[in-house]
């Protein structure tokens, strides 16, 4: 591995651990020439090779980070941890890599993520779905929001609101 600081190809691995459910190996390396340390991430080639086919027919390499970033955006200020989001991506990837080996439609990824996210946070789900499932018309989004509102899971802050109304 070429050192990012001095360019020498002479290093030793000082620490090695897997993350993201074993899909990625993170290695801490030390350059033997300049002694500086840096980190490398290794993932199986299959994961990198997968191509996402978008609705307009354009293609781009599958990027786990992109999905994760989209989830984080949808969960802004929601009580959802990065750990839960990683779990969602892990579970979705399992399905994606099981069913597709070269190309996967972006809609399939969006659907998988949506279903998993809906189980964790309804608000984040509606936000995510409005972007990734690209609702064909506004009515569909409103219906989706209504379904969420009517769902029995009412947060404590909402209960308080109802109580005040009753006074
Ligand atoms: Zn170096």
PDB file of C-alpha atoms and ligand atoms in Angstrom:
ATOM      1  CA  UNK A   1       0.000   0.000   0.000  1.00  0.00           C
ATOM      2  CA  UNK A   2       1.430   3.363  -1.032  1.00  0.00           C
ATOM      3  CA  UNK A   3       1.838   5.819   1.842  1.00  0.00           C
ATOM      4  CA  UNK A   4      -0.441   8.867   1.289  1.00  0.00           C
ATOM      5  CA  UNK A   5       2.174  11.117   2.925  1.00  0.00           C
ATOM      6  CA  UNK A   6       5.521  10.161   1.410  1.00  0.00           C
ATOM      7  CA  UNK A   7       4.498   7.797  -1.405  1.00  0.00           C
ATOM      8  CA  UNK A   8       6.679   4.904  -0.256  1.00  0.00           C
ATOM      9  CA  UNK A   9       5.247   1.438  -0.749  1.00  0.00           C
ATOM     10  CA  UNK A  10       6.502  -0.044   2.483  1.00  0.00           C
ATOM     11  CA  UNK A  11       4.131  -0.414   5.398  1.00  0.00           C
ATOM     12  CA  UNK A  12       3.034  -2.678   8.209  1.00  0.00           C
ATOM     13  CA  UNK A  13      -0.487  -3.303   9.465  1.00  0.00           C
ATOM     14  CA  UNK A  14      -0.790  -2.211  13.092  1.00  0.00           C
ATOM     15  CA  UNK A  15      -4.486  -2.927  13.589  1.00  0.00           C
ATOM     16  CA  UNK A  16      -7.134  -4.756  11.622  1.00  0.00           C
ATOM     17  CA  UNK A  17     -10.828  -5.054  12.277  1.00  0.00           C
ATOM     18  CA  UNK A  18     -13.988  -5.687  10.331  1.00  0.00           C
ATOM     19  CA  UNK A  19     -16.943  -3.351  10.362  1.00  0.00           C
ATOM     20  CA  UNK A  20     -20.328  -2.925   8.679  1.00  0.00           C
ATOM     21  CA  UNK A  21     -21.334  -6.477   9.504  1.00  0.00           C
ATOM     22  CA  UNK A  22     -18.064  -7.983   8.332  1.00  0.00           C
ATOM     23  CA  UNK A  23     -18.339  -6.529   4.841  1.00  0.00           C
ATOM     24  CA  UNK A  24     -15.471  -4.116   5.270  1.00  0.00           C
ATOM     25  CA  UNK A  25     -12.027  -4.638   6.720  1.00  0.00           C
ATOM     26  CA  UNK A  26     -10.512  -1.552   8.229  1.00  0.00           C
ATOM     27  CA  UNK A  27      -6.736  -1.619   8.537  1.00  0.00           C
ATOM     28  CA  UNK A  28      -4.581   0.807  10.422  1.00  0.00           C
ATOM     29  CA  UNK A  29      -1.205   0.941   8.696  1.00  0.00           C
ATOM     30  CA  UNK A  30       2.114   2.492   9.524  1.00  0.00           C
ATOM     31  CA  UNK A  31       4.526   3.634   6.849  1.00  0.00           C
ATOM     32  CA  UNK A  32       7.961   2.179   7.567  1.00  0.00           C
ATOM     33  CA  UNK A  33       9.664   5.033   5.720  1.00  0.00           C
ATOM     34  CA  UNK A  34       8.087   8.106   7.382  1.00  0.00           C
ATOM     35  CA  UNK A  35       6.395   6.279  10.297  1.00  0.00           C
ATOM     36  CA  UNK A  36       3.100   8.088   9.792  1.00  0.00           C
ATOM     37  CA  UNK A  37      -0.126   6.147  10.213  1.00  0.00           C
ATOM     38  CA  UNK A  38      -3.113   5.942   7.919  1.00  0.00           C
ATOM     39  CA  UNK A  39      -6.254   3.844   7.515  1.00  0.00           C
ATOM     40  CA  UNK A  40      -7.400   1.743   4.591  1.00  0.00           C
ATOM     41  CA  UNK A  41     -10.796   0.167   3.999  1.00  0.00           C
ATOM     42  CA  UNK A  42     -11.113  -3.020   2.022  1.00  0.00           C
ATOM     43  CA  UNK A  43     -14.379  -4.432   0.766  1.00  0.00           C
ATOM     44  CA  UNK A  44     -15.170  -7.409  -1.442  1.00  0.00           C
ATOM     45  CA  UNK A  45     -14.948  -6.707  -5.141  1.00  0.00           C
ATOM     46  CA  UNK A  46     -18.547  -7.857  -5.708  1.00  0.00           C
ATOM     47  CA  UNK A  47     -19.849  -4.922  -3.715  1.00  0.00           C
ATOM     48  CA  UNK A  48     -17.931  -2.433  -5.823  1.00  0.00           C
ATOM     49  CA  UNK A  49     -18.750  -4.037  -9.150  1.00  0.00           C
ATOM     50  CA  UNK A  50     -22.519  -3.759  -8.823  1.00  0.00           C
ATOM     51  CA  UNK A  51     -24.071  -1.112 -11.058  1.00  0.00           C
ATOM     52  CA  UNK A  52     -27.194   0.836 -10.188  1.00  0.00           C
ATOM     53  CA  UNK A  53     -29.588   1.463 -13.071  1.00  0.00           C
ATOM     54  CA  UNK A  54     -31.551   4.635 -12.501  1.00  0.00           C
ATOM     55  CA  UNK A  55     -35.061   5.388 -13.734  1.00  0.00           C
ATOM     56  CA  UNK A  56     -33.801   7.450 -16.675  1.00  0.00           C
ATOM     57  CA  UNK A  57     -31.617   4.506 -17.731  1.00  0.00           C
ATOM     58  CA  UNK A  58     -28.335   6.036 -16.604  1.00  0.00           C
ATOM     59  CA  UNK A  59     -25.922   3.896 -14.626  1.00  0.00           C
ATOM     60  CA  UNK A  60     -23.582   4.489 -11.743  1.00  0.00           C
ATOM     61  CA  UNK A  61     -21.483   2.264  -9.495  1.00  0.00           C
ATOM     62  CA  UNK A  62     -23.253   1.032  -6.383  1.00  0.00           C
ATOM     63  CA  UNK A  63     -22.244   3.228  -3.439  1.00  0.00           C
ATOM     64  CA  UNK A  64     -23.143   2.182   0.057  1.00  0.00           C
ATOM     65  CA  UNK A  65     -22.095   5.608   1.356  1.00  0.00           C
ATOM     66  CA  UNK A  66     -24.634   7.314  -0.865  1.00  0.00           C
ATOM     67  CA  UNK A  67     -27.497   5.245   0.555  1.00  0.00           C
ATOM     68  CA  UNK A  68     -26.254   5.847   4.073  1.00  0.00           C
ATOM     69  CA  UNK A  69     -26.060   9.612   3.457  1.00  0.00           C
ATOM     70  CA  UNK A  70     -29.620   9.595   2.084  1.00  0.00           C
ATOM     71  CA  UNK A  71     -30.805   7.800   5.205  1.00  0.00           C
ATOM     72  CA  UNK A  72     -29.020  10.251   7.477  1.00  0.00           C
ATOM     73  CA  UNK A  73     -30.700  13.120   5.671  1.00  0.00           C
ATOM     74  CA  UNK A  74     -34.126  11.486   6.068  1.00  0.00           C
ATOM     75  CA  UNK A  75     -33.452  10.925   9.772  1.00  0.00           C
ATOM     76  CA  UNK A  76     -32.334  14.495  10.496  1.00  0.00           C
ATOM     77  CA  UNK A  77     -33.390  15.292  14.087  1.00  0.00           C
ATOM     78  CA  UNK A  78     -35.209  11.966  14.355  1.00  0.00           C
ATOM     79  CA  UNK A  79     -34.400   9.560  17.200  1.00  0.00           C
ATOM     80  CA  UNK A  80     -32.572   7.112  14.930  1.00  0.00           C
ATOM     81  CA  UNK A  81     -28.942   6.165  15.507  1.00  0.00           C
ATOM     82  CA  UNK A  82     -26.256   5.662  12.867  1.00  0.00           C
ATOM     83  CA  UNK A  83     -26.029   2.115  14.162  1.00  0.00           C
ATOM     84  CA  UNK A  84     -29.688   1.522  13.237  1.00  0.00           C
ATOM     85  CA  UNK A  85     -29.059   3.056   9.820  1.00  0.00           C
ATOM     86  CA  UNK A  86     -26.084   0.778   9.262  1.00  0.00           C
ATOM     87  CA  UNK A  87     -28.349  -2.134  10.171  1.00  0.00           C
ATOM     88  CA  UNK A  88     -30.839  -1.016   7.529  1.00  0.00           C
ATOM     89  CA  UNK A  89     -28.163  -0.781   4.850  1.00  0.00           C
ATOM     90  CA  UNK A  90     -26.733  -4.170   5.883  1.00  0.00           C
ATOM     91  CA  UNK A  91     -30.130  -5.840   5.599  1.00  0.00           C
ATOM     92  CA  UNK A  92     -30.903  -4.143   2.280  1.00  0.00           C
ATOM     93  CA  UNK A  93     -27.497  -5.103   0.865  1.00  0.00           C
ATOM     94  CA  UNK A  94     -28.095  -8.698   1.801  1.00  0.00           C
ATOM     95  CA  UNK A  95     -31.184  -8.704  -0.413  1.00  0.00           C
ATOM     96  CA  UNK A  96     -29.554  -6.649  -3.155  1.00  0.00           C
ATOM     97  CA  UNK A  97     -26.478  -8.859  -3.461  1.00  0.00           C
ATOM     98  CA  UNK A  98     -28.525 -12.025  -3.178  1.00  0.00           C
ATOM     99  CA  UNK A  99     -30.851 -11.074  -6.033  1.00  0.00           C
ATOM    100  CA  UNK A 100     -28.588  -9.089  -8.359  1.00  0.00           C
ATOM    101  CA  UNK A 101     -25.018  -9.747  -9.340  1.00  0.00           C
ATOM    102  CA  UNK A 102     -24.264  -7.081 -11.945  1.00  0.00           C
ATOM    103  CA  UNK A 103     -27.028  -4.507 -12.215  1.00  0.00           C
ATOM    104  CA  UNK A 104     -29.713  -3.476  -9.752  1.00  0.00           C
ATOM    105  CA  UNK A 105     -32.582  -1.033 -10.441  1.00  0.00           C
ATOM    106  CA  UNK A 106     -32.426   2.018  -8.165  1.00  0.00           C
ATOM    107  CA  UNK A 107     -36.135   1.481  -7.444  1.00  0.00           C
ATOM    108  CA  UNK A 108     -35.354  -1.907  -5.886  1.00  0.00           C
ATOM    109  CA  UNK A 109     -32.831  -0.337  -3.520  1.00  0.00           C
ATOM    110  CA  UNK A 110     -35.270   2.468  -2.672  1.00  0.00           C
ATOM    111  CA  UNK A 111     -38.059   0.004  -1.927  1.00  0.00           C
ATOM    112  CA  UNK A 112     -35.869  -2.224   0.256  1.00  0.00           C
ATOM    113  CA  UNK A 113     -34.605   0.735   2.268  1.00  0.00           C
ATOM    114  CA  UNK A 114     -38.102   2.244   2.562  1.00  0.00           C
ATOM    115  CA  UNK A 115     -39.617  -0.915   4.018  1.00  0.00           C
ATOM    116  CA  UNK A 116     -36.836  -1.279   6.572  1.00  0.00           C
ATOM    117  CA  UNK A 117     -36.902   2.400   7.512  1.00  0.00           C
ATOM    118  CA  UNK A 118     -40.691   2.366   7.963  1.00  0.00           C
ATOM    119  CA  UNK A 119     -40.252  -0.211  10.732  1.00  0.00           C
ATOM    120  CA  UNK A 120     -37.959   2.149  12.640  1.00  0.00           C
ATOM    121  CA  UNK A 121     -39.258   5.685  12.063  1.00  0.00           C
ATOM    122  CA  UNK A 122     -42.390   6.676  10.159  1.00  0.00           C
ATOM    123  CA  UNK A 123     -41.483  10.333   9.708  1.00  0.00           C
ATOM    124  CA  UNK A 124     -38.043   9.488   8.348  1.00  0.00           C
ATOM    125  CA  UNK A 125     -39.712   6.937   6.109  1.00  0.00           C
ATOM    126  CA  UNK A 126     -42.011   9.514   4.498  1.00  0.00           C
ATOM    127  CA  UNK A 127     -39.072  11.864   3.980  1.00  0.00           C
ATOM    128  CA  UNK A 128     -36.990   9.106   2.439  1.00  0.00           C
ATOM    129  CA  UNK A 129     -39.811   7.763   0.297  1.00  0.00           C
ATOM    130  CA  UNK A 130     -40.628  11.215  -1.070  1.00  0.00           C
ATOM    131  CA  UNK A 131     -37.106  11.382  -2.475  1.00  0.00           C
ATOM    132  CA  UNK A 132     -36.260   7.806  -3.396  1.00  0.00           C
ATOM    133  CA  UNK A 133     -39.535   6.408  -4.551  1.00  0.00           C
ATOM    134  CA  UNK A 134     -40.205   9.564  -6.528  1.00  0.00           C
ATOM    135  CA  UNK A 135     -43.928   9.728  -5.980  1.00  0.00           C
ATOM    136  CA  UNK A 136     -45.727  10.082  -9.268  1.00  0.00           C
ATOM    137  CA  UNK A 137     -48.109  12.665  -7.888  1.00  0.00           C
ATOM    138  CA  UNK A 138     -48.554  14.709  -4.752  1.00  0.00           C
ATOM    139  CA  UNK A 139     -51.719  12.796  -3.801  1.00  0.00           C
ATOM    140  CA  UNK A 140     -49.701   9.667  -3.276  1.00  0.00           C
ATOM    141  CA  UNK A 141     -47.403  11.469  -0.863  1.00  0.00           C
ATOM    142  CA  UNK A 142     -50.348  12.926   1.042  1.00  0.00           C
ATOM    143  CA  UNK A 143     -51.923   9.480   1.320  1.00  0.00           C
ATOM    144  CA  UNK A 144     -48.615   8.118   2.597  1.00  0.00           C
ATOM    145  CA  UNK A 145     -48.427  10.898   5.197  1.00  0.00           C
ATOM    146  CA  UNK A 146     -52.043  10.183   6.254  1.00  0.00           C
ATOM    147  CA  UNK A 147     -51.278   6.507   6.718  1.00  0.00           C
ATOM    148  CA  UNK A 148     -48.426   7.479   9.001  1.00  0.00           C
ATOM    149  CA  UNK A 149     -50.541   9.967  10.957  1.00  0.00           C
ATOM    150  CA  UNK A 150     -53.282   7.399  11.473  1.00  0.00           C
ATOM    151  CA  UNK A 151     -50.846   4.772  12.657  1.00  0.00           C
ATOM    152  CA  UNK A 152     -51.357   3.912  16.350  1.00  0.00           C
ATOM    153  CA  UNK A 153     -47.799   4.806  17.393  1.00  0.00           C
ATOM    154  CA  UNK A 154     -48.210   8.264  18.925  1.00  0.00           C
ATOM    155  CA  UNK A 155     -45.148   9.813  20.490  1.00  0.00           C
ATOM    156  CA  UNK A 156     -45.248  11.264  24.040  1.00  0.00           C
ATOM    157  CA  UNK A 157     -45.092  14.877  22.815  1.00  0.00           C
ATOM    158  CA  UNK A 158     -48.176  14.327  20.676  1.00  0.00           C
ATOM    159  CA  UNK A 159     -50.046  12.836  23.625  1.00  0.00           C
ATOM    160  CA  UNK A 160     -49.329  16.029  25.563  1.00  0.00           C
ATOM    161  CA  UNK A 161     -50.814  18.096  22.764  1.00  0.00           C
ATOM    162  CA  UNK A 162     -54.007  16.088  22.850  1.00  0.00           C
ATOM    163  CA  UNK A 163     -54.214  16.441  26.623  1.00  0.00           C
ATOM    164  CA  UNK A 164     -53.969  20.233  26.390  1.00  0.00           C
ATOM    165  CA  UNK A 165     -56.758  20.291  23.817  1.00  0.00           C
ATOM    166  CA  UNK A 166     -59.019  18.510  26.287  1.00  0.00           C
ATOM    167  CA  UNK A 167     -58.765  21.265  28.940  1.00  0.00           C
TER     168      UNK A 167
HETATM  169 ZN1  LIG B   1       5.325   7.400   4.437  1.00  0.00          ZN
END
